[in-house]
Each structure stands twice: as C-alpha cells, then as structure tokens.
Amino acid sequence: MQNTLRVFCLASILIATISSISTTAVAMARPTSIKLYYGNMAFWRAECVRMGLFLGDIPFEDIRDQKSIDLKAAGKLTFGAVPVLEVDGKILSQTQAMASYAGKLAGLQPGDPWLDAKVDECLNGCTDVTDTIGATFRMSAEEKIPARQALIAEGGRLRMHLGGLEKICAENDGCEYAVWESITVADLAIWRLVGWLSSGVIDGIPVDFVESTFPTLSKLVATVDAHSKVNEWKAKHPKLYGAK
C-alpha cells in the first residue's frame, strides 16, 4: 500500500513538473517581432488587433504607410488585402485569426473553449455587418440611401446582424462586456464598428441609429470608451479620435 502511494505521489509530482515546464515554454514563446500593416484608419478590422496588442502591453510595429501594391509584391498579402500581421517573418491574415492571436498573446481571451468561440462569433458578426454595408458602396449615388434605409428598417439585414450582436451581449449575465467579465478583442471590434456606423460618414444611416435601437451595444460602447488603456490609445492618435 505504501509503495502504491509512493508511486502515485511521484507520478503526481512528475505531471505537475511537466505542466509547469509546458506553461513556462508557452510563456517564453512570445514572438520577437510583430508588425501590423494597415492604413492610417481606425477601422475595426485592424484596430481591434492593434488595440488588443496595446492593451496587453505587447510590443509591435504599427505600419500605416506601406502601400498594398508593395505588400503584394513582397508576398505579404495572402488573400490580396490588408490588414495583415507579420510575426517573426511569417504572415497571418483574416481579422478573426489575427484578433484571436493578439487576444491570446495579450491575455484578453477568456481561455474557455465556449467563451473563446463566442468571441469569434462576435468578430464574425462584425464582418457580416461590414459586408452588408459594403455592398451598398458599389451602388449609384441615387440607390445608396434608399438601400441603406431598407437595411436598418424592421426586418432589414443590417438590423438583423446588429440584433445578433445585441443578443450575444445581452446574454452575458448583465455584464457590460460582450462575452466575458473583462474586455476582449470582441469588445474592441464592436466598439470600433459602432463608432464607424455612428460617425455620420455613411449616408442613410442616422448617427443615433445604434444608440436608439440597441441599448446593450450602446452600454458596451460606453464601457469600452471609458477604459483607461483605450483612452491612452486614443490620446496617442488624436487625429483619428479627436481631442476628447
């Protein structure tokens, strides 16, 4: 019996040691070089990645003056578009993948498989919103405003997509963040998406549409906007975020 107990204790120590070594290895796996390529815009697709790294105090090069044609010639545009992330010389593209990676590096991912999936769900919801509005930019000037008004009307596709994000956030047990008790890249993405929708630059979408229609999203936006590191980031980029 004593021998069995001794073996069990030794096995437990060995497992704990291996686990500790594995954890240390992961902690040491932080890349030596991270570069994010995108224009000088605060659009959510790049901004949630930039800010995720910034909130986690992860050093990175924020490259805003590289032309897409040059990046393509250098073989950096896997899918022919920015933003892209270059990590130790290797390219990662697609916003969901980059934001998830940045969130994990920065400690902004919940670490629970279900909640991590909910973060991805929010990011994909932001993509749906963007694609739906993006389709109207190809329309003539006469068609754009009526088309966008239809999108935000009851039963409209844009209202449906935003309603999906509203539902996810409302299901987070009264918390003011999207899927977790603290900020994630999903919150940063939604914050910037709503900022774009409410900026007045999209003709046909009133600046108060989200605020007057989706109270939970509005509460999330206010919460993120008050975050100390978010305000620090905005202060670093006054031309994009104004003086406030």
XYZ file of C-alpha atoms in Angstrom:
244
model
C 0.000 0.000 0.000
C 2.840 2.379 0.922
C 4.644 1.570 -2.350
C 1.467 2.272 -4.317
C 1.018 5.590 -2.532
C 4.668 6.490 -3.134
C 4.305 5.740 -6.862
C 1.138 7.831 -7.016
C 2.847 10.790 -5.320
C 5.861 10.569 -7.617
C 3.564 10.434 -10.647
C 1.681 13.499 -9.416
C 4.918 15.417 -8.932
C 6.087 14.412 -12.411
C 2.827 15.559 -14.002
C 2.964 18.866 -12.141
C 6.574 19.388 -13.217
C 5.785 18.660 -16.877
C 2.794 21.002 -16.685
C 4.979 23.736 -15.193
C 7.613 23.285 -17.889
C 4.925 23.372 -20.589
C 3.434 26.560 -19.152
C 6.855 28.176 -18.996
C 7.540 27.184 -22.595
C 4.295 28.813 -23.700
C 5.159 31.955 -21.755
C 8.587 32.056 -23.440
C 7.042 31.629 -26.876
C 6.279 35.340 -27.250
C 7.471 36.429 -30.724
C 10.432 38.745 -31.094
C 8.860 40.769 -33.903
C 5.241 41.720 -34.647
C 4.248 44.066 -37.465
C 0.718 45.096 -38.375
C 0.150 46.527 -41.860
C -2.871 48.734 -42.499
C -3.654 52.315 -43.474
C -3.919 55.226 -41.065
C -7.548 54.495 -40.201
C -9.289 53.392 -37.018
C -11.416 50.812 -38.838
C -12.347 47.874 -36.621
C -10.719 45.145 -38.742
C -7.236 46.404 -37.877
C -7.987 48.467 -34.777
C -9.159 45.534 -32.662
C -5.844 43.798 -33.385
C -3.728 46.894 -32.751
C -5.560 47.725 -29.556
C -5.588 44.130 -28.344
C -1.799 44.106 -28.506
C -1.625 47.574 -26.954
C -3.914 46.699 -24.031
C -1.755 43.678 -23.310
C 1.484 45.691 -23.486
C 2.697 43.549 -26.384
C 5.294 45.488 -28.439
C 4.518 45.732 -32.155
C 5.281 47.871 -35.182
C 2.181 49.746 -36.323
C 2.972 50.210 -40.025
C 0.479 52.560 -41.687
C 2.351 53.934 -44.695
C 3.000 50.766 -46.707
C 1.082 50.601 -49.985
C -0.907 47.478 -50.746
C 0.811 47.115 -54.116
C 4.186 46.958 -52.355
C 2.928 44.488 -49.766
C 1.535 42.315 -52.546
C 4.836 42.436 -54.431
C 6.586 41.368 -51.227
C 4.289 38.346 -50.928
C 2.644 39.560 -47.732
C -1.000 39.670 -48.882
C -2.181 36.064 -48.635
C -5.735 36.972 -49.623
C -4.880 40.148 -51.518
C -5.970 42.583 -48.822
C -4.927 44.315 -45.618
C -4.776 44.195 -42.654
C -2.120 41.545 -42.229
C 0.064 40.641 -39.286
C 3.705 39.647 -39.712
C 5.018 37.608 -36.799
C 8.707 36.727 -36.814
C 8.669 36.917 -40.598
C 5.514 34.802 -41.032
C 2.223 36.237 -42.305
C -1.170 35.924 -40.638
C -4.239 37.383 -42.320
C -8.020 37.484 -41.797
C -9.293 39.606 -38.923
C -10.709 36.788 -36.809
C -7.404 34.890 -36.873
C -5.317 37.992 -36.138
C -7.608 39.232 -33.364
C -7.716 35.804 -31.739
C -3.929 35.556 -31.855
C -3.488 39.070 -30.462
C -6.017 38.367 -27.729
C -4.192 35.240 -26.635
C -0.817 36.988 -26.581
C -2.273 39.900 -24.627
C -4.251 37.822 -22.143
C -7.560 39.157 -23.434
C -9.014 35.769 -24.390
C -11.242 34.051 -21.805
C -9.365 30.753 -22.227
C -12.601 28.766 -22.044
C -13.450 26.967 -25.335
C -17.069 28.140 -25.299
C -16.284 31.756 -24.436
C -13.412 31.854 -26.951
C -15.896 30.683 -29.579
C -18.299 33.454 -28.531
C -15.503 35.987 -29.093
C -15.077 34.587 -32.612
C -18.850 34.720 -33.107
C -18.825 38.446 -32.334
C -15.934 39.057 -34.724
C -17.771 37.223 -37.485
C -20.896 39.224 -36.679
C -18.889 42.414 -37.190
C -17.763 41.041 -40.551
C -21.399 40.374 -41.528
C -22.300 43.983 -40.705
C -19.356 45.280 -42.733
C -20.104 43.094 -45.745
C -23.767 44.104 -45.722
C -22.942 47.818 -45.699
C -20.031 47.313 -48.075
C -22.364 46.013 -50.762
C -24.068 49.426 -50.859
C -20.827 51.250 -51.676
C -20.947 49.696 -55.140
C -24.349 51.246 -55.823
C -25.009 54.506 -57.586
C -25.468 57.664 -55.510
C -29.233 57.523 -56.111
C -29.505 53.929 -54.903
C -27.328 54.050 -51.792
C -29.515 55.944 -49.343
C -32.780 54.035 -50.020
C -30.870 50.739 -49.861
C -29.322 51.625 -46.509
C -32.621 52.840 -45.126
C -34.081 49.450 -46.029
C -31.203 47.695 -44.278
C -31.890 49.440 -40.969
C -35.687 49.200 -41.154
C -37.617 46.495 -39.275
C -36.729 43.196 -40.941
C -33.694 44.753 -42.637
C -30.490 42.775 -42.932
C -28.297 45.269 -41.087
C -30.766 45.493 -38.215
C -30.744 41.678 -38.067
C -26.925 41.491 -37.876
C -26.714 44.160 -35.181
C -29.565 42.458 -33.361
C -27.438 39.319 -33.269
C -24.585 41.187 -31.600
C -27.077 42.794 -29.214
C -28.412 39.346 -28.259
C -24.943 37.934 -27.564
C -24.052 40.878 -25.348
C -27.393 40.787 -23.520
C -26.838 37.112 -22.690
C -23.617 37.893 -20.808
C -25.374 37.937 -17.424
C -25.756 41.689 -17.183
C -22.051 42.293 -17.720
C -21.144 45.372 -19.743
C -18.762 43.408 -21.971
C -19.711 41.112 -24.837
C -18.840 37.618 -23.623
C -16.614 37.750 -20.512
C -16.284 39.694 -17.267
C -13.469 41.805 -18.699
C -12.534 43.285 -22.043
C -11.740 41.082 -25.052
C -10.952 41.751 -28.704
C -14.672 41.228 -29.377
C -15.454 44.340 -27.333
C -12.790 46.332 -29.166
C -14.175 45.207 -32.531
C -17.780 46.063 -31.641
C -16.708 49.415 -30.172
C -14.995 50.456 -33.393
C -17.726 49.001 -35.605
C -20.359 51.069 -33.808
C -18.049 54.080 -33.973
C -17.976 53.722 -37.750
C -21.752 53.259 -38.024
C -22.367 56.281 -35.793
C -19.799 58.584 -37.381
C -22.134 60.205 -39.902
C -19.953 59.198 -42.857
C -22.410 56.549 -44.097
C -25.247 58.415 -45.776
C -28.618 56.884 -44.982
C -27.645 55.568 -41.532
C -28.503 58.074 -38.787
C -25.738 58.734 -36.261
C -28.081 57.703 -33.419
C -29.334 54.501 -35.059
C -27.361 52.108 -32.845
C -27.808 54.198 -29.697
C -31.574 54.430 -30.135
C -32.106 50.814 -31.215
C -29.601 48.614 -29.387
C -29.236 49.571 -25.703
C -26.860 46.737 -24.771
C -24.450 47.566 -27.576
C -24.610 51.215 -26.525
C -23.734 50.261 -22.948
C -20.778 48.179 -24.200
C -19.536 51.104 -26.283
C -19.679 53.426 -23.271
C -17.829 50.875 -21.127
C -15.046 50.376 -23.653
C -14.834 54.112 -24.273
C -14.167 54.674 -20.556
C -11.412 52.029 -20.332
C -8.132 53.626 -19.219
C -5.977 51.850 -21.812
C -8.486 52.672 -24.553
C -8.241 56.343 -23.598
C -4.465 56.062 -23.603
C -4.628 54.650 -27.134
C -6.963 57.420 -28.292
C -4.626 60.033 -26.853
C -1.815 58.562 -28.954
C -3.931 59.022 -32.105
C -5.774 62.348 -31.687
C -6.295 62.879 -35.425
C -8.354 59.687 -35.601
C -10.214 60.086 -32.327
C -10.481 63.832 -31.893
C -9.445 65.870 -28.901
C -11.802 64.232 -26.397
